[in-house]
XYZ file of C-alpha atoms in Angstrom:
392
model
C -21.923 -0.517 11.752
C -21.748 1.082 15.233
C -17.817 1.456 14.995
C -18.316 2.904 11.334
C -20.709 5.668 12.681
C -18.495 6.297 15.741
C -15.532 6.984 13.455
C -17.807 9.447 11.427
C -17.727 7.553 8.164
C -20.487 7.540 6.091
C -22.824 4.407 5.473
C -21.646 3.716 2.075
C -18.273 3.164 3.243
C -19.222 -0.421 4.534
C -19.524 -1.877 1.017
C -16.370 0.006 -0.012
C -14.744 -1.329 2.881
C -15.688 -5.122 1.813
C -14.619 -4.334 -1.812
C -11.064 -2.706 -0.433
C -10.657 -5.756 1.562
C -11.224 -8.235 -1.408
C -9.021 -6.186 -3.626
C -6.192 -5.851 -1.195
C -6.485 -9.542 -0.268
C -5.874 -10.468 -3.770
C -3.119 -7.793 -4.227
C -1.228 -9.070 -1.054
C -1.585 -12.627 -2.387
C -0.462 -11.657 -5.718
C 2.470 -9.504 -4.953
C 3.841 -11.209 -1.848
C 3.163 -14.800 -2.600
C 1.872 -15.702 -6.037
C 4.533 -13.836 -8.080
C 7.739 -14.508 -5.995
C 6.831 -17.993 -4.984
C 4.904 -19.134 -8.086
C 7.582 -17.376 -10.266
C 10.483 -18.796 -8.820
C 9.414 -22.298 -7.851
C 6.972 -23.007 -10.767
C 8.527 -20.887 -13.624
C 12.127 -20.787 -12.415
C 12.719 -17.121 -13.164
C 15.432 -15.148 -11.309
C 14.685 -12.590 -8.425
C 15.491 -9.637 -10.786
C 12.452 -10.667 -13.329
C 10.272 -11.330 -10.210
C 11.224 -7.595 -9.065
C 10.484 -6.419 -12.672
C 6.977 -7.963 -12.491
C 6.151 -6.471 -9.096
C 7.477 -2.974 -10.436
C 5.281 -3.395 -13.613
C 2.165 -3.850 -11.355
C 3.067 -0.692 -9.383
C 4.074 1.028 -12.545
C 0.536 1.099 -14.053
C -0.980 1.778 -10.717
C 1.267 4.902 -10.150
C 0.982 6.332 -13.671
C -2.659 5.970 -13.844
C -3.288 7.624 -10.337
C -3.345 11.170 -11.353
C -5.470 10.502 -14.252
C -8.183 8.501 -12.156
C -8.067 11.035 -9.459
C -8.900 13.779 -11.999
C -11.869 11.494 -13.363
C -12.953 10.956 -9.765
C -13.608 14.657 -9.389
C -15.817 14.710 -12.541
C -17.348 11.336 -13.107
C -19.172 8.647 -10.982
C -16.855 6.758 -8.601
C -18.759 3.728 -9.280
C -18.189 3.603 -12.882
C -14.466 4.121 -12.463
C -14.174 1.496 -9.935
C -16.048 -1.084 -12.089
C -13.993 -0.193 -15.147
C -10.611 -0.631 -13.056
C -11.771 -3.934 -11.509
C -12.691 -5.269 -15.084
C -9.409 -4.625 -16.435
C -7.606 -6.140 -13.334
C -9.555 -9.396 -13.723
C -8.303 -9.451 -17.333
C -4.753 -9.089 -15.862
C -5.507 -12.027 -13.323
C -6.744 -13.957 -16.515
C -3.377 -13.374 -18.301
C -1.333 -15.313 -15.724
C -3.013 -18.509 -17.233
C -0.257 -18.089 -19.900
C 2.349 -16.850 -17.315
C 4.988 -19.654 -18.282
C 6.163 -17.011 -20.661
C 8.175 -14.436 -18.428
C 7.120 -11.484 -20.657
C 3.537 -12.389 -20.395
C 3.925 -12.848 -16.617
C 5.441 -9.163 -16.423
C 2.451 -8.105 -18.690
C -0.214 -9.773 -16.451
C 1.336 -7.968 -13.525
C 1.175 -4.534 -15.338
C -2.520 -4.964 -16.524
C -3.683 -6.135 -13.010
C -2.237 -2.983 -11.549
C -4.840 -0.811 -13.390
C -7.751 -1.425 -11.162
C -5.896 -1.128 -7.704
C -5.956 2.712 -7.702
C -9.762 3.587 -7.977
C -11.071 1.820 -4.729
C -8.378 3.239 -2.363
C -8.831 6.579 -3.848
C -12.598 6.576 -3.476
C -12.125 5.563 0.167
C -9.661 8.439 0.866
C -12.158 10.989 -0.456
C -14.660 9.854 2.142
C -12.190 10.854 5.178
C -13.415 13.978 6.858
C -11.230 16.729 8.403
C -12.129 16.354 12.086
C -10.967 12.491 12.520
C -8.285 12.191 9.995
C -5.858 9.915 11.639
C -8.782 7.884 13.373
C -10.495 7.266 10.100
C -7.206 6.463 8.242
C -6.453 3.956 10.971
C -9.816 2.301 9.997
C -9.231 2.275 6.340
C -5.455 0.871 6.891
C -7.004 -1.834 9.153
C -9.241 -2.986 6.327
C -6.105 -2.700 3.911
C -3.748 -4.561 6.195
C -6.411 -7.246 7.151
C -6.646 -7.866 3.256
C -2.755 -7.416 2.317
C -1.798 -9.389 5.741
C -4.298 -12.402 5.089
C -3.846 -12.564 1.528
C -0.304 -14.241 1.289
C -0.888 -16.128 4.567
C -3.858 -17.967 2.924
C -2.170 -18.164 -0.490
C 1.062 -19.675 1.001
C -1.056 -22.378 2.300
C -2.948 -23.059 -0.846
C 0.258 -23.007 -2.950
C 1.522 -25.778 -0.874
C -1.210 -27.917 -2.224
C -1.718 -26.680 -5.698
C -0.736 -23.597 -7.817
C -3.993 -24.072 -9.821
C -6.199 -23.654 -6.763
C -4.337 -20.612 -5.757
C -4.825 -19.095 -9.347
C -8.520 -19.822 -9.069
C -8.854 -18.123 -5.842
C -7.479 -14.937 -7.031
C -9.630 -15.086 -10.113
C -12.801 -15.692 -8.053
C -12.208 -13.214 -5.456
C -11.564 -10.444 -8.033
C -14.712 -11.416 -9.967
C -16.523 -11.290 -6.604
C -15.211 -7.531 -5.844
C -16.299 -6.553 -9.499
C -19.663 -7.942 -8.810
C -20.034 -5.962 -5.547
C -18.949 -2.704 -7.307
C -22.132 -2.777 -9.189
C -24.064 -2.039 -5.976
C -21.937 0.989 -5.159
C -23.945 4.465 -4.903
C -23.713 6.746 -7.916
C -22.251 10.246 -7.596
C -18.982 12.201 -7.168
C -17.279 13.397 -3.980
C -19.998 15.304 -2.218
C -17.191 18.015 -1.562
C -16.775 18.487 -5.301
C -18.678 21.545 -6.667
C -21.104 20.896 -9.320
C -18.964 23.076 -11.878
C -15.461 21.230 -11.640
C -12.558 23.457 -11.521
C -10.479 23.058 -14.865
C -7.546 20.912 -14.572
C -4.989 23.736 -15.010
C -6.370 25.596 -12.084
C -6.531 22.336 -10.043
C -2.973 21.530 -10.824
C -1.725 25.045 -9.994
C -3.194 24.625 -6.416
C -1.622 21.161 -6.208
C 1.730 22.324 -7.168
C 1.462 25.175 -4.618
C 0.798 22.602 -1.952
C 3.618 20.234 -3.022
C 5.939 23.187 -2.987
C 4.957 23.846 0.664
C 5.736 20.280 1.569
C 8.941 20.139 -0.398
C 11.089 18.991 2.597
C 8.690 16.019 3.156
C 9.150 14.517 -0.383
C 12.459 12.770 -0.070
C 11.039 10.953 2.999
C 8.000 9.957 1.006
C 10.004 8.365 -1.592
C 12.603 6.785 0.666
C 10.120 5.094 3.081
C 8.265 3.449 0.153
C 11.456 2.603 -1.460
C 12.668 0.879 1.886
C 9.490 -1.021 2.286
C 9.049 -2.262 -1.480
C 12.701 -3.550 -1.564
C 11.515 -6.334 0.638
C 8.668 -7.630 -1.381
C 10.665 -9.851 -3.891
C 13.058 -11.290 -1.465
C 10.906 -11.945 1.611
C 9.756 -15.547 1.130
C 13.427 -16.576 0.249
C 14.891 -14.628 3.140
C 12.403 -16.498 5.505
C 13.413 -19.705 4.061
C 17.245 -18.938 3.947
C 18.111 -16.742 6.639
C 15.419 -17.621 9.345
C 15.001 -21.217 8.377
C 11.142 -20.824 8.352
C 8.962 -23.474 6.639
C 6.105 -22.245 4.437
C 3.724 -22.494 7.579
C 5.903 -20.581 10.042
C 6.445 -17.845 7.234
C 2.541 -17.499 6.988
C 2.535 -17.170 10.742
C 5.143 -14.718 10.810
C 3.143 -12.424 8.355
C -0.039 -13.188 10.391
C 1.704 -11.890 13.707
C 3.049 -8.799 12.028
C 0.093 -7.907 10.146
C -2.286 -8.748 13.120
C -0.300 -6.518 15.482
C -0.418 -3.626 12.855
C -4.204 -4.065 12.496
C -4.899 -4.098 16.156
C -2.750 -1.116 16.652
C -4.041 1.261 13.714
C -7.274 2.590 15.143
C -5.966 3.288 18.615
C -2.429 4.854 17.380
C -4.554 6.851 14.852
C -6.687 8.346 17.825
C -3.427 8.912 19.939
C -1.659 10.721 17.050
C -4.824 12.930 16.690
C -4.288 14.073 20.356
C -0.435 14.110 20.812
C 0.836 15.112 17.482
C 2.212 13.463 14.279
C 6.027 14.270 14.576
C 6.681 11.843 17.601
C 4.822 8.995 16.150
C 6.747 9.392 12.729
C 10.194 9.588 14.524
C 9.671 6.947 16.922
C 7.907 4.637 14.425
C 10.435 4.654 11.754
C 13.571 4.439 14.211
C 11.916 1.372 15.959
C 11.010 -0.171 12.393
C 14.454 0.480 11.273
C 16.400 -1.228 14.358
C 13.892 -4.046 14.388
C 14.416 -4.878 10.676
C 18.221 -4.894 11.228
C 17.736 -7.095 14.202
C 15.688 -9.563 11.979
C 18.734 -9.880 9.480
C 20.917 -11.121 12.279
C 19.281 -14.663 11.850
C 17.309 -14.813 15.161
C 15.477 -17.910 16.290
C 12.058 -18.768 15.281
C 10.483 -17.359 18.615
C 12.648 -14.324 18.506
C 11.629 -13.761 14.955
C 7.974 -13.861 16.021
C 8.741 -11.403 18.869
C 10.412 -9.101 16.214
C 7.381 -9.174 14.058
C 5.326 -8.085 16.799
C 7.450 -4.823 17.390
C 7.474 -4.198 13.506
C 3.691 -4.556 13.553
C 3.224 -2.080 16.405
C 5.804 0.431 15.029
C 3.995 0.226 11.699
C 0.740 0.880 13.219
C 2.364 4.123 14.740
C 3.379 5.272 11.519
C 0.619 4.750 9.021
C -2.151 6.816 10.366
C 0.101 9.806 11.385
C 1.720 10.010 7.989
C -1.506 9.821 6.122
C -3.011 12.423 8.326
C -0.011 14.592 7.572
C -0.415 14.094 3.833
C -4.094 15.060 4.098
C -3.233 18.474 5.321
C -1.691 19.133 1.837
C -4.991 17.888 -0.147
C -7.369 20.841 -1.185
C -10.893 19.921 0.004
C -12.587 20.584 -3.235
C -9.955 18.478 -5.289
C -9.696 15.336 -3.071
C -9.627 12.820 -5.878
C -6.699 14.482 -7.758
C -4.979 15.703 -4.702
C -4.811 12.220 -3.257
C -3.768 10.622 -6.452
C -0.869 13.114 -6.933
C 0.390 12.442 -3.501
C 0.095 8.769 -3.958
C 1.908 9.184 -7.303
C 4.841 10.851 -5.603
C 5.189 8.169 -2.727
C 4.918 5.461 -5.460
C 8.141 6.581 -7.043
C 9.866 4.438 -4.231
C 7.453 1.514 -4.828
C 8.470 1.588 -8.676
C 12.218 1.753 -7.882
C 12.189 -0.819 -4.873
C 11.291 -4.187 -6.125
C 13.987 -3.940 -8.912
C 16.540 -2.659 -6.726
C 15.762 -5.380 -3.957
C 15.746 -7.980 -6.569
C 19.119 -6.810 -8.114
C 20.871 -6.407 -4.780
C 19.746 -10.030 -3.750
C 21.032 -11.284 -7.004
C 24.299 -9.666 -6.618
C 24.961 -10.027 -2.948
C 22.234 -11.749 -0.804
C 18.818 -11.223 0.800
C 20.358 -10.342 3.985
C 21.933 -7.426 2.383
C 18.578 -6.076 1.087
C 17.174 -6.290 4.790
C 20.281 -4.239 5.955
C 19.824 -1.686 3.158
C 16.142 -1.192 3.938
C 16.758 -1.113 7.687
C 19.254 1.796 7.015
C 16.861 3.661 4.933
C 14.180 3.795 7.836
C 16.802 4.779 10.271
C 17.726 7.660 8.178
C 14.134 8.710 7.668
C 13.760 8.814 11.502
C 16.731 11.094 11.936
C 15.584 13.536 9.331
C 12.011 13.913 10.590
C 13.781 14.331 13.947
C 15.676 17.351 12.520
C 12.520 18.897 11.006
C 10.928 21.748 12.677
C 7.380 21.062 14.162
C 5.669 23.406 11.923
C 6.205 21.056 8.957
C 3.764 18.526 10.777
C 1.182 21.275 11.853
C -2.275 22.117 10.364
C -2.182 24.173 7.285
């Protein structure tokens, strides 16, 4: 609790952080391990279908973001989080009949419904003075969940897929139960008389117009990352010759370095500025990803995972602090949901593109393609004038 107060976060963020941790643990375990590994090895479906299931998950998450953000500016965040998690629990339940590929895709889509509210509620709690540092804290929670989820599930899947499924179902139920203890009320910065949606959207459209040069980067960076999701387990097995345990350790190392680096990198970018962190972070990420595709040994692969984790830690707080400049203070729910929707365009396309490229060529081709995108993003941000990254 001391560290939470030091970062200037309200006390109710502690419970939200626990719920976020559980939600992202299940999401990471589902998207990075359960869908690709269970789908291929237990159901025998292609990487293209696996990519479609992952896209279906992010599609519902994305489509609902603006709608949920609008509701968060008007109704109790507690009610919205409860409803979302209840629907997501139903999605996890549908995996019981996942031997049918179309039901498997449908389960992923329904599961995506409840993912948006928790993260958006957390974003509305971030204050102006310590944006990057607080975003670093939230991303630490997010990454601990996302990183540990697939690691734990990989180990469980080695023993029994049924136990892995029960774990996903049980943790989602616990997150739902905890959500009933959230405090009532809307975002404290929202006025008692909500601004009509038409007026809110006009303000947000003006902000989006102002950040127009940044929009391609928003889409390309999520495209580059999400392309990797359906092929990572197969890439680790085929190109890196890693066992399931070694792959889990690789994820743990990369994710751990990101978690350790998020808060200090966030504070550093608050002092130094966002542009250097974005340029250097994306450039190193792209070059390291390309190096990973050259089939290094196990020790070198672990070393590259460390570099990937640190570069990711440099990018995340700075990028989200930059986005926060374009969110109207009185419309945080709708503002964050709209920006997240734009970002998720790449997330929707990426898994399908990655799966299709892997089916047509190889998993290594996907890695090279993704590395190229991150390198291009670094060059584009380097060419941007500093004013695009300054306070509005």
